[in-house]
Every structure is written in structure tokens, then in C-alpha cells.
Coordinates of C-alpha atoms in Angstrom, one line a residue:
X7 CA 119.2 98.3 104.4
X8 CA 115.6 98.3 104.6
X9 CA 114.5 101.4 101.9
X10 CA 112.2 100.0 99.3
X11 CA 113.5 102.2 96.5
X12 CA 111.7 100.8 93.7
X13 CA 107.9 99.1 92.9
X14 CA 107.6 95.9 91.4
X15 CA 105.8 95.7 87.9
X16 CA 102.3 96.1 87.2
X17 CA 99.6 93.8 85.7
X18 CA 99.8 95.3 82.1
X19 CA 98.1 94.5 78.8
X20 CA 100.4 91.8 76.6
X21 CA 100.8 93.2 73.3
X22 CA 102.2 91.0 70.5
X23 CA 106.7 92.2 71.1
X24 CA 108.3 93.8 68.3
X25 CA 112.0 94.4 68.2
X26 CA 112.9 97.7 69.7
X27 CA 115.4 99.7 67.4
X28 CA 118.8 100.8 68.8
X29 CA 120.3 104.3 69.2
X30 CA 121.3 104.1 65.1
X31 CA 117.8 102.6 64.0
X32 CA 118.6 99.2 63.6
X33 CA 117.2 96.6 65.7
X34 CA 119.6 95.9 69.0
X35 CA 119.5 93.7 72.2
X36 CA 117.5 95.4 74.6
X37 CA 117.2 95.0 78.3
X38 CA 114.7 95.9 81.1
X39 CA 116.3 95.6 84.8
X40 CA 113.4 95.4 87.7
X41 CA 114.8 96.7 90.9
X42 CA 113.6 95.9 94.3
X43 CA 114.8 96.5 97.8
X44 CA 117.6 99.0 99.4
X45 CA 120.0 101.1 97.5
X46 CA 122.7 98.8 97.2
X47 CA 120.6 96.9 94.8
X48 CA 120.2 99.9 93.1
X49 CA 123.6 100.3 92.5
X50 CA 124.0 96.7 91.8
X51 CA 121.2 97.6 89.2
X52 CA 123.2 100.1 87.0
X53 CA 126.2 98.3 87.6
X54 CA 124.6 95.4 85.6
X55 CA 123.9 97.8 82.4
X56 CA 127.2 98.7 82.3
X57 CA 128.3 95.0 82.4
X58 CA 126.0 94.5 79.7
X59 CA 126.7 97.7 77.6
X60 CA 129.3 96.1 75.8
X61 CA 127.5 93.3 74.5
X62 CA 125.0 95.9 73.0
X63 CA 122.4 95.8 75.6
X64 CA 120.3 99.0 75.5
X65 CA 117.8 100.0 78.4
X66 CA 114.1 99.8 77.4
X67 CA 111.9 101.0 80.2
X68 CA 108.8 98.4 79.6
X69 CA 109.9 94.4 79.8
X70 CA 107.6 92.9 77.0
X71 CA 109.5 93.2 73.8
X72 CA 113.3 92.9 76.3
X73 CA 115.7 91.0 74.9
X74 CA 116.8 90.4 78.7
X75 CA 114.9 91.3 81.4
X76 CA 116.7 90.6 84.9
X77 CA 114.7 90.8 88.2
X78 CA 117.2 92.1 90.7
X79 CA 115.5 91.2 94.3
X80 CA 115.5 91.9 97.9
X81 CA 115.0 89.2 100.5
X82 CA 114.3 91.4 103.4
X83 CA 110.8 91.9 102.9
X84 CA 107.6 89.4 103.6
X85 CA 106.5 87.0 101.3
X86 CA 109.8 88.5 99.1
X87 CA 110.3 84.6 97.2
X88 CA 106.5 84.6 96.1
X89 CA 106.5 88.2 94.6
X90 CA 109.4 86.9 92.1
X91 CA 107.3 83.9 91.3
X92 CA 104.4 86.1 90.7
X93 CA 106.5 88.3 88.6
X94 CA 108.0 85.3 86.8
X95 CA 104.4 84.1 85.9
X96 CA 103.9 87.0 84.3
X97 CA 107.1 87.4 82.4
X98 CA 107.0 84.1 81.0
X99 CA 104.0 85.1 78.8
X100 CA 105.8 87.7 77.2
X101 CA 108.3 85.2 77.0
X102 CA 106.2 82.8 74.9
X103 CA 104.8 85.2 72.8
X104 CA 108.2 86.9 71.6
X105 CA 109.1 83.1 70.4
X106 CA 106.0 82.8 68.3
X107 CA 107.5 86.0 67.0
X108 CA 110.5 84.4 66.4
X109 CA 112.7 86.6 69.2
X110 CA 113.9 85.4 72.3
X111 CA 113.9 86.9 75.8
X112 CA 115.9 85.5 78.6
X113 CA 115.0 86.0 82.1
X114 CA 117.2 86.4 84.7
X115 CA 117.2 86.8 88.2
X116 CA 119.3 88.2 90.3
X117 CA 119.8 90.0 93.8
X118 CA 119.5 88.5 97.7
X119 CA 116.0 86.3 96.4
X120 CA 118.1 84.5 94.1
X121 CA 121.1 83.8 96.6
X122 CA 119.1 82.4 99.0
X123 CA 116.9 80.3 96.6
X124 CA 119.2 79.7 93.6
X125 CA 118.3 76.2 93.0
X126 CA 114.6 76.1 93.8
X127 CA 114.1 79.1 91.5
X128 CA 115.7 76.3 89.2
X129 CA 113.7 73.9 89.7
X130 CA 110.4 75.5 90.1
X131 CA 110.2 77.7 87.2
X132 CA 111.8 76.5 84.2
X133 CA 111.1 79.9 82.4
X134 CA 113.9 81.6 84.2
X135 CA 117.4 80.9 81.8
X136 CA 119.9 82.0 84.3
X137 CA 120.0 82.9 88.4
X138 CA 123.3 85.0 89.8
X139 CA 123.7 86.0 93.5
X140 CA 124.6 90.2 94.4
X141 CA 128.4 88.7 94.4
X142 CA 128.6 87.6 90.8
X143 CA 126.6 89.4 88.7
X144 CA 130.1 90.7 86.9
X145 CA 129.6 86.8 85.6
X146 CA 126.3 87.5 83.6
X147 CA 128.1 87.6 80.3
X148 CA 129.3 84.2 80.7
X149 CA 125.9 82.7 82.4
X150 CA 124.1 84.8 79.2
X151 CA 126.6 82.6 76.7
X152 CA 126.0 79.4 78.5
X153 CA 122.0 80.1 78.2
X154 CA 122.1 81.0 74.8
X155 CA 123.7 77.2 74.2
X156 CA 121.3 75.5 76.7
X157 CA 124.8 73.8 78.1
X158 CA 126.3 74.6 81.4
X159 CA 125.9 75.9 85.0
X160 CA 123.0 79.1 84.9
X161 CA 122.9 79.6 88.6
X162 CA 125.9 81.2 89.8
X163 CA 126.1 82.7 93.9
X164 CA 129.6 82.9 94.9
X165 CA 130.9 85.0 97.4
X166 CA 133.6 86.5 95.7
X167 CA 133.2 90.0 96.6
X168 CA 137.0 91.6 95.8
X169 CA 136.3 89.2 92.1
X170 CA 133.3 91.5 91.7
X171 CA 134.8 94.9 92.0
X172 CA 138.1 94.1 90.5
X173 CA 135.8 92.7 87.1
X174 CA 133.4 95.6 86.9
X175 CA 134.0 98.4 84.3
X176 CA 136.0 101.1 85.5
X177 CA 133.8 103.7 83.3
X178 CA 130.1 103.9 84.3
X179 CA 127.3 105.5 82.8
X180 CA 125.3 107.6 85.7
X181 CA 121.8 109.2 85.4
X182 CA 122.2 112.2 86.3
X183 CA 124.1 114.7 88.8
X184 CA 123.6 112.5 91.6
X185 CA 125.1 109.0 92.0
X186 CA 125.7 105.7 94.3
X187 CA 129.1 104.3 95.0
X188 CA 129.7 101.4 96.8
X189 CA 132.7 101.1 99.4
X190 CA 131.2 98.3 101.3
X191 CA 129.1 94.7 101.5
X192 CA 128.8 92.2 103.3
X193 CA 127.6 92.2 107.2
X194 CA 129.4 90.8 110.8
X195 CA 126.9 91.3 112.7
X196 CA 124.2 88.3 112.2
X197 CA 121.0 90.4 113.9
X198 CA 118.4 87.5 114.5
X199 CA 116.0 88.7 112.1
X200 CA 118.1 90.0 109.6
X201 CA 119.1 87.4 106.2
X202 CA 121.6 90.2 105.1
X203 CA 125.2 88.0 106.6
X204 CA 124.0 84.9 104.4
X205 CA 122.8 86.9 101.1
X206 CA 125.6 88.9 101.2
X207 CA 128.2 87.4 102.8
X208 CA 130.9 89.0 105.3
X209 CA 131.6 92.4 106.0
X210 CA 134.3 93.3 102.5
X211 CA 135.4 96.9 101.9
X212 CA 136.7 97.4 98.8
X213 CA 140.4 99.4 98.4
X214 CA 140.8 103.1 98.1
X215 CA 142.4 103.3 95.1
X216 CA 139.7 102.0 92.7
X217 CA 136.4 103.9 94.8
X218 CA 138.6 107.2 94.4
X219 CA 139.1 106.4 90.5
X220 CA 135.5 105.5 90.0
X221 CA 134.5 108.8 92.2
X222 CA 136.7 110.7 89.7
X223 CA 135.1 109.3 86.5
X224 CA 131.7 110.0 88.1
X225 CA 132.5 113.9 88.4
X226 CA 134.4 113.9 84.9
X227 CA 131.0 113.2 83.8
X228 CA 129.1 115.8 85.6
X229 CA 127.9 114.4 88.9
X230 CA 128.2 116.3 91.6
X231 CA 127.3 114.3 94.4
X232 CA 128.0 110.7 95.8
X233 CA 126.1 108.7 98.0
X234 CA 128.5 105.9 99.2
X235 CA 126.8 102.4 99.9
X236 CA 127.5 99.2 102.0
X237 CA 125.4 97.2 104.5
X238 CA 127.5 98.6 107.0
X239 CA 129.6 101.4 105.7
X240 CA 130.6 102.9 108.5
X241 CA 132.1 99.7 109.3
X242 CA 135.0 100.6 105.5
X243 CA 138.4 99.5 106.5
X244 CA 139.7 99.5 103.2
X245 CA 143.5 99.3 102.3
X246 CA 144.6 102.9 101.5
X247 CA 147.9 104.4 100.4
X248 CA 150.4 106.1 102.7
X249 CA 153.8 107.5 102.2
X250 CA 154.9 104.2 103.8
X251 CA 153.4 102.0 101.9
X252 CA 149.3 101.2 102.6
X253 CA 146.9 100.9 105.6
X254 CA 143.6 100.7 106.8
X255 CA 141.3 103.7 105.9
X256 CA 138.2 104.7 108.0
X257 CA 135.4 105.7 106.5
X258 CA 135.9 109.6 107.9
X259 CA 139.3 109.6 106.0
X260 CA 137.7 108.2 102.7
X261 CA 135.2 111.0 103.3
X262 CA 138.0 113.5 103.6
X263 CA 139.8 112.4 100.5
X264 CA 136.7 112.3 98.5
X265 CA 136.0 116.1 99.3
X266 CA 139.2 116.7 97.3
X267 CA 138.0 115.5 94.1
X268 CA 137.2 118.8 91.9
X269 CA 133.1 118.8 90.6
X270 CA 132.3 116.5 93.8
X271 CA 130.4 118.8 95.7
X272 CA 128.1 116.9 97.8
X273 CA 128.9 113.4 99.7
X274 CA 126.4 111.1 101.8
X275 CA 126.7 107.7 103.1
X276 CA 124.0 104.7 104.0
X277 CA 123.4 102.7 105.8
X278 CA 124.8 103.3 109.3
X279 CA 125.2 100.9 112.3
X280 CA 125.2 102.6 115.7
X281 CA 128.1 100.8 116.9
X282 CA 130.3 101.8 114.1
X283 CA 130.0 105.5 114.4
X284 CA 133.1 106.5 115.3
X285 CA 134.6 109.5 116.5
X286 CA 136.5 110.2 113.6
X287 CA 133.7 110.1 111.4
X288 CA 131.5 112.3 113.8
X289 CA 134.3 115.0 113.7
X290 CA 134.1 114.9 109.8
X291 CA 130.7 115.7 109.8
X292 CA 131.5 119.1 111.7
X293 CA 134.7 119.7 109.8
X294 CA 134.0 118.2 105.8
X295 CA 131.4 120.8 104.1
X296 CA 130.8 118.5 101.3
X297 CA 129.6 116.0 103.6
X298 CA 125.8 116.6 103.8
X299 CA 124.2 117.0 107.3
X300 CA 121.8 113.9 107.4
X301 CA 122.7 110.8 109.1
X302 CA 120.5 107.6 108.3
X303 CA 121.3 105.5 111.6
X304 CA 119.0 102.2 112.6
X305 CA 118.1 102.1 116.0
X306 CA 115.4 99.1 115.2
X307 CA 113.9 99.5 118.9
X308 CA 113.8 101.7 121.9
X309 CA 113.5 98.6 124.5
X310 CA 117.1 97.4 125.7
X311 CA 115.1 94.0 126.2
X312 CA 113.8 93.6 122.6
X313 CA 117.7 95.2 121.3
X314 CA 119.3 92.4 122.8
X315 CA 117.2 89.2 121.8
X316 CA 117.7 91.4 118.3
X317 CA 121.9 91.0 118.8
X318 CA 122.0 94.6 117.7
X319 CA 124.8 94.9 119.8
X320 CA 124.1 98.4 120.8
X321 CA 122.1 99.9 124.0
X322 CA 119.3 102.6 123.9
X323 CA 121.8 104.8 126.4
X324 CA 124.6 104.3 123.9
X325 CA 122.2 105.4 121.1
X326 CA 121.1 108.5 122.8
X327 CA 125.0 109.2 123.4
X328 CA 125.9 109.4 119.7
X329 CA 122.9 111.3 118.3
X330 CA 123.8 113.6 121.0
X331 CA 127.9 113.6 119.7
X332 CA 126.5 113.7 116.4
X333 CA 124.7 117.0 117.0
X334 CA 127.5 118.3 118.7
X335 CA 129.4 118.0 116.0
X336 CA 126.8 119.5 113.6
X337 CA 123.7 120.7 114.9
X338 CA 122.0 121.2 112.1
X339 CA 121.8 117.6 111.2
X340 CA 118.8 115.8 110.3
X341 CA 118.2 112.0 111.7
X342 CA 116.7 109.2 110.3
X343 CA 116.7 105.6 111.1
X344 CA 114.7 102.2 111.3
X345 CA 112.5 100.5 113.4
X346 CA 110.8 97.1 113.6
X347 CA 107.7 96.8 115.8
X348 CA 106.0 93.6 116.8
X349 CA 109.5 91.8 117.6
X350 CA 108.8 88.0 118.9
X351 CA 108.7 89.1 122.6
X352 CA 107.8 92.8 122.2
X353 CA 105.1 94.1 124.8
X354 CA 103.4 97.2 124.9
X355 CA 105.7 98.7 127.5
X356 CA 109.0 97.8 124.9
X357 CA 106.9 99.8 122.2
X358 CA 105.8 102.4 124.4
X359 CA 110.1 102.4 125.1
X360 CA 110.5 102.9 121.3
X361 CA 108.0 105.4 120.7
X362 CA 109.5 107.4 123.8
X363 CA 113.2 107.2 122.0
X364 CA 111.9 108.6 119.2
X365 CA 110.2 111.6 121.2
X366 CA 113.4 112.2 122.3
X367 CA 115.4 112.1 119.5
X368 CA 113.1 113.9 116.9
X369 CA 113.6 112.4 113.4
X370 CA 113.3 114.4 109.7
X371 CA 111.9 110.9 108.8
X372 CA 112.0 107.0 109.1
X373 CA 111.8 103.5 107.9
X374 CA 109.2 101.6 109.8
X375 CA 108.4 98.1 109.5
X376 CA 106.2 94.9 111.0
X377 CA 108.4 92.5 112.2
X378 CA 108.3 88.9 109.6
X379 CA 109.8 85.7 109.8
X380 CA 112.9 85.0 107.6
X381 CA 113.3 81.6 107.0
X382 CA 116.6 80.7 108.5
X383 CA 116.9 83.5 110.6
X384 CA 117.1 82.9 114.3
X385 CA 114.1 85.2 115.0
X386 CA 112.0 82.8 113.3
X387 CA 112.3 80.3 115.8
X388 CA 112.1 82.6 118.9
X389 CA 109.0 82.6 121.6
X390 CA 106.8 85.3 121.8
X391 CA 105.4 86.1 118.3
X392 CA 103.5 89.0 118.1
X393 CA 100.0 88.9 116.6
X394 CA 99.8 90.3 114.0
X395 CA 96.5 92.6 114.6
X396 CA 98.7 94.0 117.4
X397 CA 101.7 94.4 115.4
X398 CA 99.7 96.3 112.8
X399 CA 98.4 98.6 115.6
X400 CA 101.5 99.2 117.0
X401 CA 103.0 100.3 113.5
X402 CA 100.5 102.8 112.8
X403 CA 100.9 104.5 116.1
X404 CA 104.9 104.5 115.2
X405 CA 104.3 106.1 111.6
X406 CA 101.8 108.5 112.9
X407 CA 104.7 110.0 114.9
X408 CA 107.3 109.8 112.7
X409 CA 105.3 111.4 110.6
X410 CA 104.6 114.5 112.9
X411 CA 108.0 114.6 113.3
X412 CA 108.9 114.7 109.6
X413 CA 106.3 117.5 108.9
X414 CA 107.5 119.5 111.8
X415 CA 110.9 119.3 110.1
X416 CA 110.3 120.0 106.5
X417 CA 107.9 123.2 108.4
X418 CA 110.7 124.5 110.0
X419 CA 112.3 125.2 106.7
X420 CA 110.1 127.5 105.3
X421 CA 111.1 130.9 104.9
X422 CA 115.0 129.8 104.7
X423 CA 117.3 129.8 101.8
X424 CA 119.6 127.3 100.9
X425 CA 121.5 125.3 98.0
X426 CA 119.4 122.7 96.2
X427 CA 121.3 120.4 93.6
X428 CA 118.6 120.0 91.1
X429 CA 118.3 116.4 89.7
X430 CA 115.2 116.1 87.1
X431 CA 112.1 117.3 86.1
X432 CA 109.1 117.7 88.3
X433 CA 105.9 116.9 87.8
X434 CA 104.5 119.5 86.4
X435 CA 105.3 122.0 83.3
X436 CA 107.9 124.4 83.8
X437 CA 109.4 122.8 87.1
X438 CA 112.4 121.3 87.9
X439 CA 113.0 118.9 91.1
X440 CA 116.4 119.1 93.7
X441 CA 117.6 117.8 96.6
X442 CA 117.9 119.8 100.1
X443 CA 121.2 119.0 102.1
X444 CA 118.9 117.4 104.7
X445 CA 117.2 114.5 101.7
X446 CA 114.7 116.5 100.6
X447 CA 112.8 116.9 97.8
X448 CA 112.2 120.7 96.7
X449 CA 110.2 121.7 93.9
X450 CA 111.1 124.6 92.4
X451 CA 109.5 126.6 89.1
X452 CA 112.5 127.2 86.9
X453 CA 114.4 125.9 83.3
X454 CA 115.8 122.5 82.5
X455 CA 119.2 123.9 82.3
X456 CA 119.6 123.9 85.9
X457 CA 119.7 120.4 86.0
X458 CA 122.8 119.4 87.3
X459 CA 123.9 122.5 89.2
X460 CA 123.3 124.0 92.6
X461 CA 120.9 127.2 93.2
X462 CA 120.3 129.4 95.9
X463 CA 116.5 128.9 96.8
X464 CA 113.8 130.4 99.3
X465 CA 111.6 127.6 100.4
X466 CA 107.9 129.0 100.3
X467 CA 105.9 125.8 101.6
X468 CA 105.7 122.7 102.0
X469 CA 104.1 119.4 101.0
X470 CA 103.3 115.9 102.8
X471 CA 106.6 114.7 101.4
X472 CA 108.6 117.3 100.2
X473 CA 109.0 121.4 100.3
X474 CA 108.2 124.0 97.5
X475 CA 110.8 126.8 97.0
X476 CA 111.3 129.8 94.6
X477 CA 114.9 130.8 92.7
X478 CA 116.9 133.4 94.5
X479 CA 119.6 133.4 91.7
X480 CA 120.2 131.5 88.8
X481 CA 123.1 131.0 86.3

């Protein structure tokens, strides 16, 4: 899962902390949680809040006067361990100046980063009280404790994935009508340039019984749609109930139970591997309304040479053959996926193979990236590094098309009416922001009581990123 879906913080003034006050006015625990990197560690990210509700942990949007601020990183992007020490640096002066204030903040950090360098985190920056790995964060109670008495082991990556789940809260706290849910983690398939299989250990899908429950206490409390997570969820084989006893569930029959829960209107699920896509699940997404028509499926490169020394497992031909099920199936779906230009061993004629795949597929939009070195990772080590001038080239040329492609897409859907969940505010007074079917953004002049529910709306236009519409009713 590639998606940056959050920034890292900014260089900001340091102002001398005072205690933030709690929901009642008295002065309460507060936390800030920094989130880098893909979904999943989005999830991961609220998860940790509720973990920490009970202690009286309240969210604070700013880290300076947080009682616990917990960096919750992503390893799959360049230079990834230096940004956390950068960000540490910083922290640690708002550190020292809450204890000359007489408060304490502990710093924690969490996520793929501190899986992968637990101990050196240690070791090189004392300021940090506690490290946990995306496995054991249901342990941050405990490593909190064991901070607070300066006694004990503070770094804590086990792979204990089923331990997770089964210690999380069953009641969560979601932000709105739109929520993640994850059925899967872990990865099998060890792609050479991909750090995923060690930070997150194997694939591990978690039982139907407790996604359905925790899908059930999302729409108790107004959401209406779910975006189900895993490194590889179309890879869930989670244990199920039956009339005979229990077996394994694919993903399509998760999907199709799902659609039965009343209030969950509108279902999702990323991030996809091509050889996973199964015909089950390519049937639900013709047969399942609440499942949305937008498929998120990595095809990394168009050059069966570069796909190979990549161990994607999957061919260009075999590719083409499930977009083209896939639109069979529903032919109004929109496709995205990701690529990685600049491979070790990519030439311009493998890149001119990728940029001709994605002519002929014709994506709503796409995750595009320079190839970089992951330490441990057996890309690393290959022959044929790109430079990276040429690499940079080639990656402009990619997101110049995609780009064409996306705009072509969002034109096409002006002058159509559709359903928009609306999920927030928009930018500007007096408008309110949705979600298309197809993941996109719609802006739309209308009250804040339509948060939460699905209109009926006319798109009029369109914007680099996202399309403009108008009400056609409203309730």
C-alpha cells in the first residue's frame, strides 16, 4: 500500500505548553497521533485512540502541549527512518520545555519505521520513551505504565497479529459517515523491493465473526460506508460460520454478507493484488450494489521483464485479462493502480511497455513512484540501478499521463447525476464535500445537515482533483 494519506508535521513556532482542558474543563491527558503512509496505518491510527480512550486520552490536533504524542510511520517511502529522526528532533523541544513547566510528554513511536528499527530508534534518540511495532500497539497501555516507571522493556514488535484483534476494543469511535475496517495484514508475497512481509509479517485474515460485529457497531453509529483494509485483502480467507460448523470465507462472500448489515450502504476494499482477483469477487462487483465500482489494483510495471525481477508474480497478459473480466462484470468501473518507474534494470523500452499498458487500460487515477532502495530488500542489491535523472524523467512522463487520463475521467462526468455520500465541510462557506461511487471528491453548495447522508447531485464542472455538482433533491 503505497497512498501517502497524511503530511508529516511542520516547522512551527514553540510556544511555552499549557495543559489542555478536557471535555468537562478540567485538565486531562491529551494526545496527538502523527500519521504517515497507506491506509492501514490510518486505521491503525484511530484504532490507537480508542486503545487509549479509556485511560483518559483526549485528541488534541497540535503536539506541543500532548501529553502523548505517537508518530505512527511508514517504511515504504525514501529516506522514511531520517524523517522520524527529524521529527523526533523537533519533538523533543517541546518535550523539554513542558518539563520546565512541570508536565510531561512521552513520545512514542510506532508503525513499519519502528518495526524495522526498534532498537536503533533506542539507542539513537533517547527522547523517545517507548517504540511498538503495527502488531502490538494493543500493548501501549502497558509500554505507557512501564515508561511512566522508567523500569522495563519500551520497545515492543511482535508479530502477534490474531493477539492484536482479539485485544482491541470492540466499540470504536469513527469520524464521520465513512470508515476503515481491517480484515487483513500481513503479506506472502516478498516483491524484491517491497519491506511490507518483514514489517508486517505474514499474510493473517482476521475471523468473520468479529469484522461483521465491528461493521455493525460502525453503522449503529451512523456510518454508512466501509472501506475494508489489508496489504492484500483480496487475499481474506478468514474462518466463517456455516450451518456445519465454520470455513474459509473469500473476500466476495465477506462482501456479500456485509451488504446485509442495515445503514451500510456503501462498501470498498484496498489494496488489491492482481493475482488474487478472483472470480468470485469479480462477479460480486456486477451483482453486490453496495459494493462501489472502483477497483484500486497495482500493476507496478507494464514490462514482463522488469514484473519478474520484481517477483510480482503476475504477467502484463494476465493483467490485461482481469481488467478486461473486471469490466465485464461492471463496466462502469473506475481503475486505479501503482507503478514504480526506474526499477534496477528498467530501459526505456520497459517504460515505454508501462506507459503503453496504461494507454490501454485508461485509469480514473494512480499512485506513481521513483523506484528507492530498501535496506534489506532484495532490490537493493540487484544490477542495473537506474540514474536517478533518468528515473525522475521517466516519472514525469508517467504522471503526465495518468493525469490526462484522470481529467478525461472526472470530464466525462459532467452533466450526469448521481448519489454522493457527503462526508465534511468544504472549503469554502456554505459548502459541503462528498464522495462519488468512483473516489471522488464533489463539492457541492448545500447545508451541514446533509452530512452523513446520500443526495442525488448534477455534476456541473470539474476541478484538477475533484468535480463540482449542484443538489437535485434534498431531505
Amino acid at each position: 500500500m503505497h497512498e501517502e494519506a497524511a503530511t508529516s508535521l511542520q516547522s512551527q513556532q514553540i510556544d511555552r505548553p499549557t495543559p489542555a482542558p478536557s471535555a468537562d474543563g478540567k485538565t486531562g491527558k491529551t494526545l496527538f497521533i502523527q500519521t504517515y503512509g497507506c491506509q492501514m496505518n490510518v486505521y491503525d491510527s484511530e484504532r490507537m485512540a480508542d486503545v487509549l480512550r479509556p485511560l483518559g486520552y483526549s485528541p488534541v490536533d497540535k503536539p506541543d502541549n500532548a501529553n502523548l504524542v505517537v508518530l505512527n510511520t511508514c517504511h515504504i517511502r525514501e529516506k522514511a527512518t531520517e524523517k522520524v529522526y527529524s521529527e523526533i528532533g523537533r519533538l523533543k523541544a517541546h518535550k523539554d520545555l513542558m518539563a520546565q513547566n512541570g508536565t510531561k510528554m512521552t513520545i512514542a513511536i510506532a508503525g513499519c519505521v519502528a518495526q524495522a528499527e526498534g532498537e536503533e530508534i533506542m539507542r539513537r534518540a533517547p527522547a523517545v520513551d517507548l517504540v511498538v511495532g503495527p502488531q502490538a500497539y494493543h500493548k501501549l497501555p502497558e509500554l505507557i505504565a512501564r515508561a511512566a516507571r522508567a523500569s522495563g522493556e519500551r520497545l515492543e514488535t511482535s508479530f502477534e497479529a490474531d493477539e492484536k484483534f482479539d485485544a482491541l476494543p470492540t466499540l470504536r469511535a469513527p469520524d464521520g459517515p465513512s470508515a476503515f475496517l481491517s480484515v487483513q495484514e500481513g503479506c506472502d508475497k516478498f516483491c524484491t523491493f517491497c519491506v511490507v512481509p518483514y514489517t508486517r509479517g505474514a499474510e493473517y485474515s482476521r475471523p468473520v465473526d468479529p469484522i461483521i460485529l465491528e461493521a455493525r457497531g460502525l453503522a449503529q453509529q451512523g456510518v454508512r460506508e466501509i472501506t475494508l483494509l489489508g496489504q492484500n485483502v483480496n487475499a481474506y480467507h478468514g474462518q466463517g460460520p456455516t450451518l456445519a460448523g465454520s470455513e474459509t470465507w473469500s473476500l466476495a462472500q465477506l462482501v456479500r454478507h456485509l451488504a446485509k448489515i442495515g445503514g451500510i450502504e456503501r462498501i470498498r476494499y484496498t489494496t488489491s493484488h492482481p493475482c488474487d482477483m478472483s472470480d468470485d469477487l469479480i462477479e460480486a462487483h456486477g451483482e453486490v450494489k453496495e459494493l462501489m465500482p472502483y477497483l484500486h489494483l497495482p500493476v507496478q510495471s507494464g514490462s514482463n521483464k522488469i514484473l519478474k525481477a520484481m517477483n510480482r508474480k503476475h504477467s502484463v497478459e494476465s493483467y490485461l485479462d482481469t481488467i478486461a473480466k473486471v469490466r465485464k462484470a461492471r463496466p462502469d468501473i473506475a481503475l486505479a493502480s501503482d507503478f514504480i518507474v526506474g526499477f534496477p534494470g528498467e530501459t526505456e523500452q520497459d517504460f515505454e511497455d508501462t506507459m503503453e499498458l496504461v494507454r490501454a487500460v485508461g485509469y480514473a487515477g494512480a499512485y506513481s513512484f521513483k523506484y528507492s532502495k530498501r535496506p534489506g530488500t532484495p532490490a537493493s542489491e540487484m544490477y542495473g540501478q537506474v540514474a536517478s535523472e533518468v528515473a525522475d524523467d521517466r516519472l514525469q512522463r508517467l504522471q503526465a499521463l495518468i493525469l490526462e487520463q484522470q481529467r478525461a475521467f472526472n470530464a466525462a462526468k459532467v452533466g450526469e447525476t448521481f448519489d454522493v455520500l457527503f462526508t465534511g465541510k468544504g472549503r469554502n462557506e456554505g459548502q459541503i464535500l462528498g464522495r462519488s461511487p468512483w473516489l471522488q471528491s464533489v463539492h457541492v453548495a448545500g447545508p451541514e445537515h446533509l452530512i452523513g447522508q446520500i443526495q442525488s447531485v448534477r455534476i456541473i464542472g470539474t476541478m484538477p482533483n475533484s468535480l463540482t455538482g449542484e443538489l437535485v433533491t434534498a431531505s
